[in-house]
Amino acid sequence: MSSKFSPVLIIGGSGVVGSQAATAIRRLYPDLPLAIGGRNLVRAQSVASEIGKATGVRINLDRDDLGLANDTRFSAVVIFVKDERLTSMRYAQNKGIPYVSVSSGTFEIGPEVAQYIHAPDKAPILLASHWLAGAAIFPVLDALSSYETVDAIRIGALLDEEDMGGPAALADYNRITGTAPASLTVKDGKLHWVSGQEASARYTSVDGVELDATAYSPFDVMALAARTGAKEIRLDLAYSVSASRRRGEPFSTEITLEIEGQSKDGVRLARKHEIVHPQGQAPLTALGVALAVERMLGLDGGAAPKAGLYLPEVLIEPAYYVSRMKEFGTSFVDR
């Protein structure tokens, strides 16, 4: 089924997370051709050789054609680095092919939205800069199937100090935490930007240890505000030692969800969910991107989305996403 497609171009595909995304796509679709794009052609070709049915290409984000030949064809563009010029997005629009980005902060969404508005009929654009490309929001939405109304959603995320990933991920983290004027939350039903002491928080790890955390605003907060109408929404990030590493094991990544609301039977619900991937953040981010590509190309059997501006939660069913998370090694514990 997937052999009819041109390669999916993964810009940053030779990096830590990008290469895992390519591997996740290959696991789901063994015959889908891939193009591993990077500044270093030798490295890109090496990753492509390891993945199989892939080619390595040199990418130049300073050029409108990305430094590629005019007759080069792709079925989609996925980018794992921050493209300050939006060259890759315009390239996808000019080619009329899906585009998936994962590296923007909430406060940076304006340029991508403006670029879409100026060419709304060109291509489907998916903005997937959620926590780990969807690993928090989809379990939240799946859990909300038990609720009639939701009042509060609190997300805690732990990124192990040894689990930052490659240089691109570190650059994203430093840019978003250093440049963002504040972090978006929802308080008393209103969008509310917090900074300073108000942004400080405590995160309780899955082994009960409390850690310092701070408010962080990937796209999850604004997306959940639009989707749920909850009066309180906040995501706090702890950059510390994961519970598994405290036990002397390799680092893991953790997500905790606390949801308050009312059930469909009129009963007050207050539940906590703990999500852990034993190999850290990269496999979950990779899976999120793989599922985004799957949906954007219609590989899951549904029609591929038409030109438009999308967030992943409007295209992918939460229960399906969560089932894939479990299939890819994620553990879920409900409290």
Coordinates of C-alpha atoms in Angstrom, one line a residue:
M1 CA 0.0 0.0 0.0
S2 CA 2.7 2.5 0.9
S3 CA 5.0 1.7 -2.1
K4 CA 3.0 4.1 -4.2
F5 CA 4.3 7.0 -2.2
S6 CA 7.3 9.2 -2.9
P7 CA 9.7 9.3 0.1
V8 CA 8.8 11.1 3.3
L9 CA 11.4 13.8 3.9
I10 CA 12.5 13.9 7.5
I11 CA 14.6 17.0 8.1
G12 CA 16.8 16.3 11.1
G13 CA 16.3 12.6 10.5
S14 CA 19.9 11.8 11.3
G15 CA 19.5 13.3 14.8
V16 CA 18.7 11.4 18.0
V17 CA 14.9 11.8 17.8
G18 CA 14.6 12.1 14.1
S19 CA 16.3 8.8 13.5
Q20 CA 14.0 7.1 16.0
A21 CA 11.0 8.6 14.2
A22 CA 12.3 7.2 10.9
T23 CA 12.7 3.8 12.7
A24 CA 9.1 4.1 14.1
I25 CA 7.7 4.8 10.6
R26 CA 9.7 1.9 9.2
R27 CA 8.2 -0.4 11.9
L28 CA 4.7 0.7 11.1
Y29 CA 5.2 0.8 7.3
P30 CA 8.1 -1.4 6.1
D31 CA 7.6 -0.4 2.4
L32 CA 7.2 3.4 2.8
P33 CA 10.3 5.1 1.3
L34 CA 12.0 7.7 3.4
A35 CA 14.5 10.4 2.8
I36 CA 16.8 11.3 5.7
G37 CA 17.6 14.9 5.5
G38 CA 20.4 16.7 7.3
R39 CA 23.3 19.1 6.9
N40 CA 25.8 16.3 7.0
L41 CA 25.2 14.1 4.0
V42 CA 27.5 11.3 5.2
R43 CA 25.6 11.0 8.5
A44 CA 22.2 11.1 6.8
Q45 CA 23.3 8.4 4.4
S46 CA 24.5 6.3 7.3
V47 CA 21.2 6.5 9.1
A48 CA 19.3 5.8 5.8
S49 CA 21.4 2.7 5.3
E50 CA 20.6 1.4 8.8
I51 CA 16.8 2.0 8.4
G52 CA 16.5 0.5 4.9
K53 CA 14.5 1.7 1.9
A54 CA 15.7 5.2 2.6
T55 CA 18.1 7.6 1.1
G56 CA 20.2 10.3 2.6
V57 CA 20.0 13.9 1.3
R58 CA 21.7 17.1 2.2
I59 CA 19.3 19.9 3.3
N60 CA 20.1 23.6 3.2
L61 CA 17.3 25.6 5.0
D62 CA 18.8 28.8 3.7
R63 CA 17.6 28.0 0.2
D64 CA 14.1 28.0 -1.1
D65 CA 14.6 24.7 -2.8
L66 CA 16.3 23.3 0.3
G67 CA 19.3 22.7 -1.9
L68 CA 17.5 19.9 -3.8
A69 CA 17.1 19.3 -7.5
N70 CA 13.9 20.7 -9.1
D71 CA 12.6 17.2 -10.0
T72 CA 12.9 15.9 -6.5
R73 CA 9.6 14.4 -5.2
F74 CA 8.4 13.8 -1.7
S75 CA 5.1 12.7 -0.2
A76 CA 5.5 14.8 3.0
V77 CA 7.9 16.9 4.9
V78 CA 8.6 16.4 8.6
I79 CA 11.0 18.8 10.4
F80 CA 12.8 18.1 13.7
V81 CA 14.8 21.4 13.9
K82 CA 13.6 24.9 14.3
D83 CA 13.3 26.5 10.8
E84 CA 13.6 30.2 11.6
R85 CA 13.0 31.1 7.9
L86 CA 10.0 28.6 7.4
T87 CA 11.7 27.5 4.2
S88 CA 10.7 23.9 4.7
M89 CA 7.0 24.9 5.2
R90 CA 7.0 27.0 2.1
Y91 CA 8.7 24.2 0.2
A92 CA 5.9 21.8 1.3
Q93 CA 3.2 24.3 0.3
N94 CA 4.8 24.9 -3.1
K95 CA 4.9 21.1 -3.6
G96 CA 1.3 20.7 -2.3
I97 CA 2.4 18.0 0.2
P98 CA 1.7 17.6 4.0
Y99 CA 4.0 19.3 6.4
V100 CA 4.6 18.4 10.1
S101 CA 6.5 20.5 12.6
V102 CA 7.3 19.7 16.2
S103 CA 9.7 22.3 17.4
S104 CA 7.7 25.5 18.2
G105 CA 6.7 27.0 21.5
T106 CA 3.2 28.4 22.0
F107 CA 4.5 31.9 21.9
E108 CA 6.1 31.2 18.5
I109 CA 3.0 29.9 16.7
G110 CA 2.3 33.2 14.9
P111 CA 4.8 32.9 12.0
E112 CA 3.6 29.4 11.0
V113 CA 0.0 30.5 11.2
A114 CA 0.7 33.6 9.1
Q115 CA 2.5 31.5 6.5
Y116 CA -0.5 29.1 6.3
I117 CA -3.0 32.0 6.0
H118 CA -1.1 33.4 3.1
A119 CA -1.3 30.0 1.3
P120 CA -4.3 28.2 2.8
D121 CA -5.1 26.0 -0.2
K122 CA -1.6 24.8 -0.9
A123 CA -1.1 21.9 1.5
P124 CA -2.2 20.3 4.8
I125 CA -0.1 21.7 7.7
L126 CA 0.1 19.9 11.0
L127 CA 1.5 21.8 14.0
A128 CA 2.5 19.0 16.5
S129 CA 4.6 20.9 19.0
H130 CA 2.8 19.2 21.9
W131 CA 4.7 17.6 24.7
L132 CA 6.6 14.7 23.0
A133 CA 4.5 15.2 19.9
G134 CA 1.2 14.1 21.6
A135 CA 2.2 11.8 24.4
A136 CA 0.4 13.9 27.0
I137 CA -2.6 15.3 25.3
F138 CA -3.8 12.0 23.8
P139 CA -3.9 10.1 27.1
V140 CA -5.8 13.1 28.6
L141 CA -8.4 13.1 25.8
D142 CA -8.7 9.3 26.1
A143 CA -9.3 9.5 29.9
L144 CA -11.9 12.2 29.3
S145 CA -14.2 9.7 27.6
S146 CA -15.3 8.8 31.2
Y147 CA -16.2 12.4 32.0
E148 CA -19.4 14.4 31.2
T149 CA -17.7 17.7 32.2
V150 CA -14.1 18.5 33.1
D151 CA -13.0 21.2 35.5
A152 CA -9.3 20.8 35.9
I153 CA -6.4 19.2 34.0
R154 CA -3.0 19.2 35.5
I155 CA -0.1 17.6 33.6
G156 CA 3.3 16.9 35.1
A157 CA 6.2 15.9 32.9
L158 CA 9.6 14.8 33.9
L159 CA 12.5 15.0 31.5
D160 CA 15.5 13.2 32.9
E161 CA 18.7 15.3 32.9
E162 CA 20.4 12.5 30.8
D163 CA 17.6 12.4 28.3
M164 CA 17.7 15.8 26.5
G165 CA 18.5 14.2 23.2
G166 CA 20.7 15.8 20.5
P167 CA 21.8 19.4 19.9
A168 CA 18.5 20.3 18.1
A169 CA 16.4 19.2 21.1
L170 CA 18.7 21.1 23.5
A171 CA 18.5 24.2 21.3
D172 CA 14.7 24.0 21.3
Y173 CA 14.6 23.6 25.1
N174 CA 17.0 26.5 25.7
R175 CA 15.2 28.8 23.2
I176 CA 11.7 28.1 24.6
T177 CA 12.6 28.3 28.2
G178 CA 14.9 31.3 27.7
T179 CA 12.9 33.3 25.2
A180 CA 9.3 32.7 26.3
P181 CA 8.0 35.7 28.1
A182 CA 5.9 33.4 30.3
S183 CA 4.1 30.1 30.1
L184 CA 0.5 29.7 29.1
T185 CA -2.0 28.2 31.6
V186 CA -5.7 28.4 32.1
K187 CA -6.8 29.8 35.5
D188 CA -10.4 30.5 36.5
G189 CA -11.5 29.8 32.9
K190 CA -9.2 32.5 31.5
L191 CA -6.0 32.2 29.5
H192 CA -3.3 33.1 32.0
W193 CA 0.5 33.6 31.4
V194 CA 2.7 32.8 34.4
S195 CA 6.3 33.7 35.1
G196 CA 8.5 34.1 38.1
Q197 CA 7.3 32.6 41.4
E198 CA 3.9 31.9 39.9
A199 CA 5.5 29.6 37.4
S200 CA 7.2 27.5 40.1
A201 CA 5.7 24.2 41.0
R202 CA 6.4 20.8 42.6
Y203 CA 6.2 17.6 40.6
T204 CA 5.6 14.2 42.3
S205 CA 7.5 11.5 40.5
V206 CA 6.0 8.0 40.1
D207 CA 8.0 6.8 43.1
G208 CA 6.6 9.5 45.3
V209 CA 9.7 11.8 45.3
E210 CA 8.9 15.5 45.0
L211 CA 10.9 17.6 42.6
D212 CA 11.1 21.2 41.6
A213 CA 9.2 22.0 38.4
T214 CA 8.1 25.0 36.4
A215 CA 5.2 25.8 34.2
Y216 CA 5.8 25.0 30.6
S217 CA 3.6 25.6 27.6
P218 CA 3.8 23.3 24.6
F219 CA 0.7 23.3 22.4
D220 CA -1.1 21.0 24.9
V221 CA -2.4 23.8 27.1
M222 CA -3.9 25.9 24.3
A223 CA -5.3 22.8 22.6
L224 CA -6.9 21.4 25.7
A225 CA -8.4 24.9 26.4
A226 CA -10.0 24.8 23.0
R227 CA -11.1 21.2 23.2
T228 CA -12.4 20.9 26.8
G229 CA -13.3 24.3 28.2
A230 CA -11.8 23.3 31.5
K231 CA -11.4 26.1 34.0
E232 CA -7.9 25.1 35.1
I233 CA -5.2 23.7 32.8
R234 CA -1.5 23.6 33.5
L235 CA 1.6 21.7 32.5
D236 CA 4.6 21.6 34.8
L237 CA 8.0 20.3 33.7
A238 CA 10.6 18.9 36.0
Y239 CA 14.1 18.6 34.6
S240 CA 15.7 16.2 37.0
V241 CA 16.3 12.5 37.8
S242 CA 13.7 10.0 36.8
A243 CA 12.4 7.3 39.2
S244 CA 14.1 4.6 37.2
R245 CA 17.5 6.2 37.5
R246 CA 17.1 6.7 41.2
R247 CA 16.7 2.9 41.3
G248 CA 20.0 2.5 39.5
E249 CA 18.4 1.8 36.1
P250 CA 18.6 3.8 32.8
F251 CA 16.7 7.0 32.6
S252 CA 13.0 6.9 31.7
T253 CA 10.4 9.6 30.9
E254 CA 7.3 10.3 33.0
I255 CA 4.0 12.0 32.5
T256 CA 1.4 12.4 35.3
L257 CA -2.2 13.4 34.6
E258 CA -4.6 14.7 37.2
I259 CA -8.1 15.2 36.0
E260 CA -11.1 16.5 37.9
G261 CA -14.7 16.7 36.7
Q262 CA -18.0 14.9 36.7
S263 CA -18.8 11.5 35.3
K264 CA -21.6 10.7 32.9
D265 CA -23.4 9.3 35.9
G266 CA -23.2 12.6 37.8
V267 CA -20.4 11.4 40.2
R268 CA -17.5 13.6 41.1
L269 CA -14.3 12.2 39.6
A270 CA -10.7 13.1 40.6
R271 CA -8.2 10.7 39.0
K272 CA -4.5 10.4 38.5
H273 CA -2.8 8.6 35.7
E274 CA 0.9 7.8 35.5
I275 CA 2.6 7.2 32.2
V276 CA 6.2 6.0 31.8
H277 CA 8.3 5.0 28.9
P278 CA 11.4 3.1 30.1
Q279 CA 13.6 4.4 27.2
G280 CA 13.0 8.1 27.7
Q281 CA 11.3 10.8 25.6
A282 CA 12.7 10.0 22.2
P283 CA 10.6 6.9 21.5
L284 CA 7.4 8.7 22.4
T285 CA 8.2 11.7 20.3
A286 CA 9.2 9.4 17.4
L287 CA 5.9 7.5 17.7
G288 CA 3.9 10.8 17.7
V289 CA 5.5 11.8 14.5
A290 CA 5.1 8.4 12.9
L291 CA 1.3 8.5 13.7
A292 CA 1.2 12.0 12.3
V293 CA 2.7 10.9 9.0
E294 CA 0.4 7.9 9.0
R295 CA -2.7 10.1 9.3
M296 CA -1.5 12.9 6.9
L297 CA -0.9 10.3 4.2
G298 CA -4.0 8.3 4.9
L299 CA -2.0 5.2 5.5
D300 CA -4.4 4.2 8.3
G301 CA -7.2 3.6 5.8
G302 CA -9.0 7.0 6.1
A303 CA -8.9 9.8 3.6
A304 CA -5.8 11.9 3.8
P305 CA -6.7 15.4 5.1
K306 CA -7.1 18.2 2.5
A307 CA -5.2 21.4 2.6
G308 CA -5.7 23.1 5.9
L309 CA -4.2 23.9 9.3
Y310 CA -4.4 21.1 11.8
L311 CA -3.5 20.0 15.3
P312 CA -2.9 16.2 15.7
E313 CA -5.8 15.7 18.2
V314 CA -8.4 16.8 15.5
L315 CA -7.1 14.1 13.2
I316 CA -6.2 11.1 15.3
E317 CA -8.5 9.2 17.7
P318 CA -7.2 9.3 21.3
A319 CA -7.9 5.6 22.0
Y320 CA -6.0 4.6 18.9
Y321 CA -3.0 6.8 19.8
V322 CA -2.9 5.4 23.4
S323 CA -3.1 1.8 22.1
R324 CA 0.0 2.5 19.9
M325 CA 1.8 4.0 22.9
K326 CA 1.3 0.8 24.8
E327 CA 2.3 -1.2 21.8
F328 CA 5.6 0.8 21.7
G329 CA 6.4 0.0 25.3
T330 CA 4.6 2.7 27.4
S331 CA 3.2 1.7 30.8
F332 CA 0.0 3.2 32.1
V333 CA -1.0 3.2 35.8
D334 CA -4.3 4.7 37.0
R335 CA -4.6 5.9 40.6

